[in-house]
Amino acid sequence: MFSASQSSKAQFLDKARQAREERRELKERERAAVQVQALIRRFLCRCRLQREIRREVEDFFGANESGSSKRSALSVFRIARKLLFVFNQKEDKERFEKLCRCILNSMDAENEPKVWYVSLALSKDLTLLWIKQIKDILWFCCEFLKQLKPDILQDSRLVNLHLTMLVTFTDTSTWKILRGKGETLRPAMNHICANIMGHLNQKGFYSVLQILLTNGLARSRPSLSKGSLTAIFSLALRPVVAAQFSDNLLRSFLIHVMSVPAIMTHLATLTPERLAVIESHDLFHKFILFLSREAQCRDVCVCLEGSHTLCLLGNLVYLGSLNDKVLEEETAHFVGVLIHMLSYCQKYVSQKKSNLTHWHPVLGWFSQTVDYGLNESMPLLTKQLQHLWGVHMIRILFSDVLSKKLLENQEIAQLPTQPVSPQNSLPMKNLFKRAFQKSASVRNILKPVGGKRVDSAEVQKVCSICVLYQTTLTTLTQIRLQILTGLTYLDDLLPKLWAFICELGPQGGLKLFLECLSNDTEESKRLLAMLMLFCDCSRHLITILDDIEVYEEQISFKLEELVTISSFLNSFVFKMIWDGIVENARGETLELFHSVHGWLMVLYERDCRRRFAPEDHWLRKDLKPSVLFQELDKDKKRAQLLLQYIPHVIPHKNRVLLFRNMVTKEKEKLGLVETSSASPHVTHITIRRSRMLEDGYEQLRQLSQNAMKGVIRVKFVNDLGVDEAGIDQDGVFKEFLEEIIKKVFDPALNLFKTTSGDERLYPSPTSYIHENYLQLFEFVGKMLGKAVYEGIVVDVPFASFFLSQLLGHHHSVFYSSVDELPSLDSEFYKNLTSIKRYDGDISDLGLTLSYDEDVMGQLVCHELVPGGKTIPVTNENKISYIHLMAHFRMHTQIKNQTAALISGFRSIIKPEWIRMFSAPELQRLISGDNAEIDLEDLKKHTVYYGGFHGSHRVIIWLWDILANDFSPEERAMFLKFVTSCSRPPLLGFAYLKPPFSIRCVEVSDDQDTGDTLGSVLRGFFTIRKKEPGGRLPTSSTCFNLLKLPNYSKKSILREKLRYAISMNTGFELS
């Protein structure tokens, strides 16, 4: 019973709670319904009111357009108030446009004060309301301007309307109310305009102008009209002038207006009057002074970021090119500002490097948002920047350097004589004579003299300018070549800069700059920047000048100055390496090293190709080769760097010795050297004499790299397969190698061709007619590499340009195909350079960017660029044409053949082994020394057989004939007769393998069975079986062996030997 009553009570309470909840929810719903109804009524009421107001506004403007009497300013003010009360940017766009036109029309009325909208500013009751209204209207104009696209016709009309509103009400000059007696009101009205302008500035007026300018100008063709651009620029200038060029407004103007891509160029093109306004306000001067304060310059750069900082820089440079006076007076500040901005750009780019990078046409690769408008403006921006390295600005900035007069010297007799190499003594002698006469009549030769204090104002100024251009080169990476070309345009700038460098410090030159390397001061860095700029520009100049311009016309530098400069550079680079500076170099020091080293190597390679420096000019007398070799054995870093960067400071013979040591070490490492405990693996091949090339190719091309480097034994068989008599030693392989090389390099085979003139070898462009021609070239490369590896000299004269490719020089940025072209075809080179010097219109010659060639009776047209046969050669592209043509003839035509041969050669000879040789030195490594034969050295290393000995009368006669009766050419023929090569080994006859031998023979070669006890005794005691006067000397070139009959008279020996070597009989005759 009790539990039942409790249960009913709980149910009752639960029902009561539910009832309360329902009542509360009902009240909430009623309250919410009332609130919603109120909101809807309010919304509908507001919509109705907005409709009524908009209808009223439309009626007002409709009546205004119908041509009835002009509306009073008060009525316009009231209707504007109503419109602004309900204003919505999307819905009221047209109404706002009509309001603006109505207001502007009111301002154009003549002698109707009540109509002028601005008259309300004079009403005591309405002044504040009117000011607020015009501020709102003008800001809405700005909001519309942000969204409009000037390239669309309809939008461009609206741009003009809103700009006219802003121009009209931010300056009192067009207000008719101030004419006559109203002039007294001008100060007050100006104050109102300043108030309005201040309000717009606070709201972001400059950002609006920036967006509008960027939309209209950041494109390949500007879409802003002359009127619009004039209005925008006038508006931008008004706050600055009104605030008397305060720092805040100058900052805003620089960030928002001066950073618009190429705006100054557009002003000069569309509205040059604005540039005159800039000049009248001395704005450029004010910009430079403002930015010369480091904190303010950094602030502006950080606000703009990389690309727009560059745009600001371009506009400032363009303004600078128009303001000579300011540039001359404020050179230091101008240079300082540009350095700071360029450094910021450089730092910005380096910080933005990432995997997600985009290419910038001026700054290179870095992570950036893609701004297509900005990219379209880059050609114009680049044109602006070009003023910085244009002749006009260089003359102003480098005025202190260019104003120097280089001393004249008429006395030719005092000039030093120039040592020349024997092989080109006559042409070089005449050339130097002409060069001396020309240079002597112009000036003294510039040499380091010293005497100018490095802390003087003049030196500091020149250093700053050099820092500017060096920073420009390292920042604007994509137009670096343009900059260098601009800096080298004036022929006298670089010589005068060198003269300036020569005067620095107490002694001048080397010592000062080496001291700078150890001093980490700002002054030292600036001095080194000057040296670096000089090296970069000079290297670029010498790279683009051809041989006639360097050696005969001697543009910019005299040959003697190149000798002085190269000596300075050689010492500087040597000291940097040997003193351990390069080992730990980072950043600027490393850049300096590469800059100086690059200029040095361009001069060295030019000298290797055509001598201008004296003998032994490049060697370092204070470097002992023995010390260097010891350090190399100990893996000392400085010795390795020296060998890597400037091997030419080591005498050539020492480098050859080093090369042979490297080969020997590798042979020992690979187990290719005979030792007491092990013998090297021997590869045996069988060769038919009639098919030597085919058999050699088939059997050797399959060998591994190490087997090719190892011992190869050759067995010759005749066509019946019968073995030839021959000693199975290195001599037979030498003969095989020489015969193979003789066959493959024979131009009749058409694997190789000879150059016109000096008949030097290079791969034939038509060698593709051979089956598997690339494999053949690789095989040739291996054979040539094997000859060099074993120290076997082969008489194969290569064209200089091909040797450069073998060394890998053609991959260098400073390599010029045109410079190497004379080594291929000197006549073709003359024709090409005549195009370069052609004064008239080159298009009259009817050339195109193509090359027509007669290939096996058919005329083939090769396009130098895609579509080249339809592109005419003009004065603008003729330099490109010359370089393209040279590159095609020496590289493109034989690219595959050269690559295959180099691949084969490098499989035997490591690239780093031959990198220490120049092209002529590599030729000597392959073909032996081009010096005269040292008979004493040959005599010292001769082995005698068959009874001959050093005191034998036939031997004494032989050496006497070679020394006194034979000419140098005949001695070379004698050496070729015995060894198959007319040149001696590079390191002397001690390195001739097998050694040179002379054997006494009694019978002809086909009857010769070798030495016997009887034959040796007869030879020794000069006992003859019969007089050998009718027989000729013979030779076995595979063993470097001369077979000499025991002649009875010296005259017979001389006659027979001369006949034998002139007929090159070898094995054939006896």
Tab-separated table of C-alpha atoms in Angstrom, residues 480-685:
chain	number	residue	atom	x	y	z
A	480	ARG	CA	75.286	38.747	-65.885
A	481	LEU	CA	76.648	38.635	-69.444
A	482	GLN	CA	74.733	41.805	-70.339
A	483	ILE	CA	76.269	43.589	-67.353
A	484	LEU	CA	79.801	42.444	-68.209
A	485	THR	CA	79.353	43.500	-71.829
A	486	GLY	CA	78.208	46.945	-70.686
A	487	LEU	CA	81.142	47.336	-68.307
A	488	THR	CA	83.646	46.396	-71.035
A	489	TYR	CA	82.097	48.637	-73.715
A	490	LEU	CA	84.465	51.549	-73.014
A	491	ASP	CA	87.891	50.507	-74.289
A	492	ASP	CA	89.765	52.655	-71.780
A	493	LEU	CA	87.916	51.739	-68.562
A	494	LEU	CA	89.745	48.482	-67.787
A	495	PRO	CA	93.284	49.748	-68.590
A	496	LYS	CA	92.635	52.820	-66.438
A	497	LEU	CA	91.214	50.664	-63.648
A	498	TRP	CA	94.382	48.536	-63.866
A	499	ALA	CA	96.459	51.754	-63.730
A	500	PHE	CA	94.470	52.745	-60.627
A	501	ILE	CA	95.114	49.315	-59.023
A	502	CYS	CA	98.830	49.633	-59.876
A	503	GLU	CA	99.027	52.859	-57.849
A	504	LEU	CA	97.481	51.444	-54.663
A	505	GLY	CA	99.479	50.873	-51.491
A	506	PRO	CA	103.152	51.575	-50.815
A	507	GLN	CA	104.552	49.162	-53.455
A	508	GLY	CA	101.389	48.595	-55.496
A	509	GLY	CA	99.885	45.324	-56.653
A	510	LEU	CA	100.409	41.911	-55.139
A	511	LYS	CA	101.526	42.671	-51.582
A	512	LEU	CA	98.576	44.958	-50.837
A	513	PHE	CA	95.952	42.455	-52.003
A	514	LEU	CA	97.588	39.534	-50.194
A	515	GLU	CA	97.489	41.616	-47.003
A	516	CYS	CA	93.793	42.300	-47.649
A	517	LEU	CA	93.121	38.538	-47.695
A	518	SER	CA	94.384	38.208	-44.127
A	519	ASN	CA	92.532	41.340	-42.893
A	520	ASP	CA	88.821	40.852	-42.344
A	521	THR	CA	88.048	44.593	-42.466
A	522	GLU	CA	85.454	46.404	-44.570
A	523	GLU	CA	88.213	48.347	-46.331
A	524	SER	CA	89.977	45.116	-47.334
A	525	LYS	CA	86.746	43.622	-48.658
A	526	ARG	CA	86.161	46.694	-50.832
A	527	LEU	CA	89.679	46.566	-52.258
A	528	LEU	CA	89.272	42.878	-53.069
A	529	ALA	CA	85.901	43.638	-54.701
A	530	MET	CA	87.734	46.072	-56.990
A	531	LEU	CA	90.208	43.356	-57.971
A	532	MET	CA	87.383	40.879	-58.471
A	533	LEU	CA	85.431	43.249	-60.734
A	534	PHE	CA	88.567	43.973	-62.754
A	535	CYS	CA	89.180	40.235	-63.214
A	536	ASP	CA	85.561	39.395	-64.130
A	537	CYS	CA	85.313	42.202	-66.689
A	538	SER	CA	88.762	41.640	-68.207
A	539	ARG	CA	88.130	37.913	-68.517
A	540	HIS	CA	84.828	38.601	-70.280
A	541	LEU	CA	86.505	41.096	-72.618
A	542	ILE	CA	89.387	38.810	-73.612
A	543	THR	CA	86.913	35.941	-74.101
A	544	ILE	CA	84.823	37.913	-76.626
A	545	LEU	CA	87.761	39.485	-78.494
A	546	ASP	CA	89.188	37.544	-81.422
A	547	ASP	CA	92.921	37.095	-82.121
A	548	ILE	CA	93.128	40.097	-84.458
A	549	GLU	CA	91.630	42.352	-81.767
A	550	VAL	CA	93.932	40.980	-79.050
A	551	TYR	CA	97.240	40.608	-80.901
A	552	GLU	CA	97.148	43.160	-83.684
A	553	GLU	CA	94.633	45.881	-82.806
A	554	GLN	CA	95.379	45.356	-79.078
A	555	ILE	CA	91.985	46.627	-77.952
A	556	SER	CA	91.944	47.789	-74.307
A	557	PHE	CA	95.170	46.054	-73.213
A	558	LYS	CA	98.592	46.092	-74.823
A	559	LEU	CA	100.282	42.681	-75.094
A	560	GLU	CA	102.974	43.774	-72.636
A	561	GLU	CA	100.278	44.693	-70.118
A	562	LEU	CA	98.755	41.232	-70.486
A	563	VAL	CA	102.216	39.875	-69.601
A	564	THR	CA	102.347	42.107	-66.474
A	565	ILE	CA	98.753	41.295	-65.477
A	566	SER	CA	99.228	37.545	-65.991
A	567	SER	CA	102.382	37.644	-63.858
A	568	PHE	CA	100.440	39.407	-61.081
A	569	LEU	CA	97.521	36.939	-61.335
A	570	ASN	CA	99.832	33.930	-61.428
A	571	SER	CA	101.605	35.044	-58.261
A	572	PHE	CA	98.345	35.952	-56.527
A	573	VAL	CA	96.689	32.576	-57.220
A	574	PHE	CA	99.881	30.693	-56.306
A	575	LYS	CA	100.149	32.536	-52.985
A	576	MET	CA	96.448	31.942	-52.221
A	577	ILE	CA	96.931	28.204	-52.732
A	578	TRP	CA	100.412	27.752	-51.274
A	579	ASP	CA	99.705	29.866	-48.178
A	580	GLY	CA	96.651	27.719	-47.398
A	581	ILE	CA	94.054	30.464	-47.988
A	582	VAL	CA	92.045	28.485	-50.565
A	583	GLU	CA	91.843	25.356	-48.376
A	584	ASN	CA	89.624	27.108	-45.834
A	585	ALA	CA	88.086	29.697	-48.168
A	586	ARG	CA	84.358	30.333	-47.979
A	587	GLY	CA	81.949	32.852	-49.482
A	588	GLU	CA	83.548	36.022	-50.829
A	589	THR	CA	87.147	34.731	-50.577
A	590	LEU	CA	86.274	31.653	-52.633
A	591	GLU	CA	84.442	33.820	-55.195
A	592	LEU	CA	87.512	36.065	-55.405
A	593	PHE	CA	89.766	33.057	-55.981
A	594	HIS	CA	87.559	31.706	-58.788
A	595	SER	CA	87.373	35.158	-60.338
A	596	VAL	CA	91.156	35.728	-60.342
A	597	HIS	CA	91.847	32.118	-61.357
A	598	GLY	CA	89.317	32.314	-64.221
A	599	TRP	CA	90.993	35.426	-65.681
A	600	LEU	CA	94.423	33.823	-65.256
A	601	MET	CA	93.407	30.628	-67.083
A	602	VAL	CA	91.798	32.556	-69.970
A	603	LEU	CA	95.129	34.363	-70.456
A	604	TYR	CA	97.113	31.128	-70.092
A	605	GLU	CA	94.983	29.270	-72.644
A	606	ARG	CA	95.195	32.221	-75.042
A	607	ASP	CA	98.996	32.165	-74.639
A	608	CYS	CA	99.095	28.390	-75.238
A	609	ARG	CA	97.175	28.879	-78.465
A	610	ARG	CA	99.222	31.881	-79.615
A	611	ARG	CA	102.212	33.049	-77.612
A	612	PHE	CA	102.331	36.567	-76.135
A	613	ALA	CA	104.352	35.878	-72.969
A	614	PRO	CA	108.106	35.130	-72.740
A	615	GLU	CA	109.472	31.601	-72.280
A	616	ASP	CA	109.090	30.259	-68.710
A	617	HIS	CA	106.769	33.187	-67.904
A	618	TRP	CA	104.214	30.942	-66.182
A	619	LEU	CA	106.685	28.981	-64.033
A	620	ARG	CA	107.288	29.674	-60.331
A	621	LYS	CA	111.010	29.775	-59.676
A	622	ASP	CA	110.414	29.568	-55.912
A	623	LEU	CA	108.539	26.247	-56.210
A	624	LYS	CA	110.831	23.221	-56.138
A	625	PRO	CA	109.235	20.260	-57.956
A	626	SER	CA	110.816	17.851	-55.447
A	627	VAL	CA	109.008	19.638	-52.567
A	628	LEU	CA	105.723	19.501	-54.466
A	629	PHE	CA	106.109	15.770	-55.214
A	630	GLN	CA	106.885	15.046	-51.542
A	631	GLU	CA	103.740	16.911	-50.494
A	632	LEU	CA	101.686	15.073	-53.097
A	633	ASP	CA	102.949	11.750	-51.732
A	634	LYS	CA	101.811	12.882	-48.272
A	635	ASP	CA	98.390	13.934	-49.681
A	636	LYS	CA	98.906	17.552	-48.639
A	637	LYS	CA	95.871	19.606	-49.627
A	638	ARG	CA	97.791	22.611	-50.964
A	639	ALA	CA	99.852	20.449	-53.326
A	640	GLN	CA	96.673	18.792	-54.665
A	641	LEU	CA	94.992	22.194	-55.150
A	642	LEU	CA	98.065	23.514	-56.965
A	643	LEU	CA	97.966	20.585	-59.361
A	644	GLN	CA	94.212	21.028	-59.805
A	645	TYR	CA	94.158	24.785	-60.460
A	646	ILE	CA	97.569	25.964	-61.744
A	647	PRO	CA	99.639	22.978	-62.909
A	648	HIS	CA	101.382	25.289	-65.410
A	649	VAL	CA	103.598	26.716	-62.624
A	650	ILE	CA	105.414	23.340	-62.593
A	651	PRO	CA	107.908	22.738	-65.451
A	652	HIS	CA	106.431	20.596	-68.219
A	653	LYS	CA	108.928	17.745	-67.872
A	654	ASN	CA	108.160	17.457	-64.149
A	655	ARG	CA	104.472	17.183	-64.939
A	656	VAL	CA	105.171	14.450	-67.486
A	657	LEU	CA	107.223	12.660	-64.821
A	658	LEU	CA	104.327	13.047	-62.413
A	659	PHE	CA	101.973	11.645	-65.044
A	660	ARG	CA	104.227	8.614	-65.581
A	661	ASN	CA	104.380	8.116	-61.780
A	662	MET	CA	100.566	8.171	-61.620
A	663	VAL	CA	100.406	5.514	-64.339
A	664	THR	CA	103.048	3.380	-62.584
A	665	LYS	CA	101.194	3.613	-59.254
A	666	GLU	CA	97.972	2.493	-60.910
A	667	LYS	CA	99.770	-0.419	-62.610
A	668	GLU	CA	101.146	-1.519	-59.240
A	669	LYS	CA	97.719	-1.203	-57.676
A	670	LEU	CA	96.125	-3.293	-60.452
A	671	GLY	CA	98.937	-5.883	-60.299
A	672	LEU	CA	100.163	-5.141	-63.820
A	673	VAL	CA	103.847	-4.945	-62.837
A	674	GLU	CA	106.211	-7.927	-62.717
A	675	THR	CA	107.336	-8.631	-59.128
A	676	SER	CA	109.414	-11.338	-57.483
A	677	SER	CA	106.274	-12.950	-56.117
A	678	ALA	CA	103.783	-12.522	-58.952
A	679	SER	CA	103.511	-12.044	-62.694
A	680	PRO	CA	100.818	-9.888	-64.314
A	681	HIS	CA	97.998	-11.463	-66.302
A	682	VAL	CA	98.836	-11.549	-70.011
A	683	THR	CA	96.241	-11.236	-72.802
A	684	HIS	CA	97.216	-13.038	-76.011
A	685	ILE	CA	95.767	-11.994	-79.355
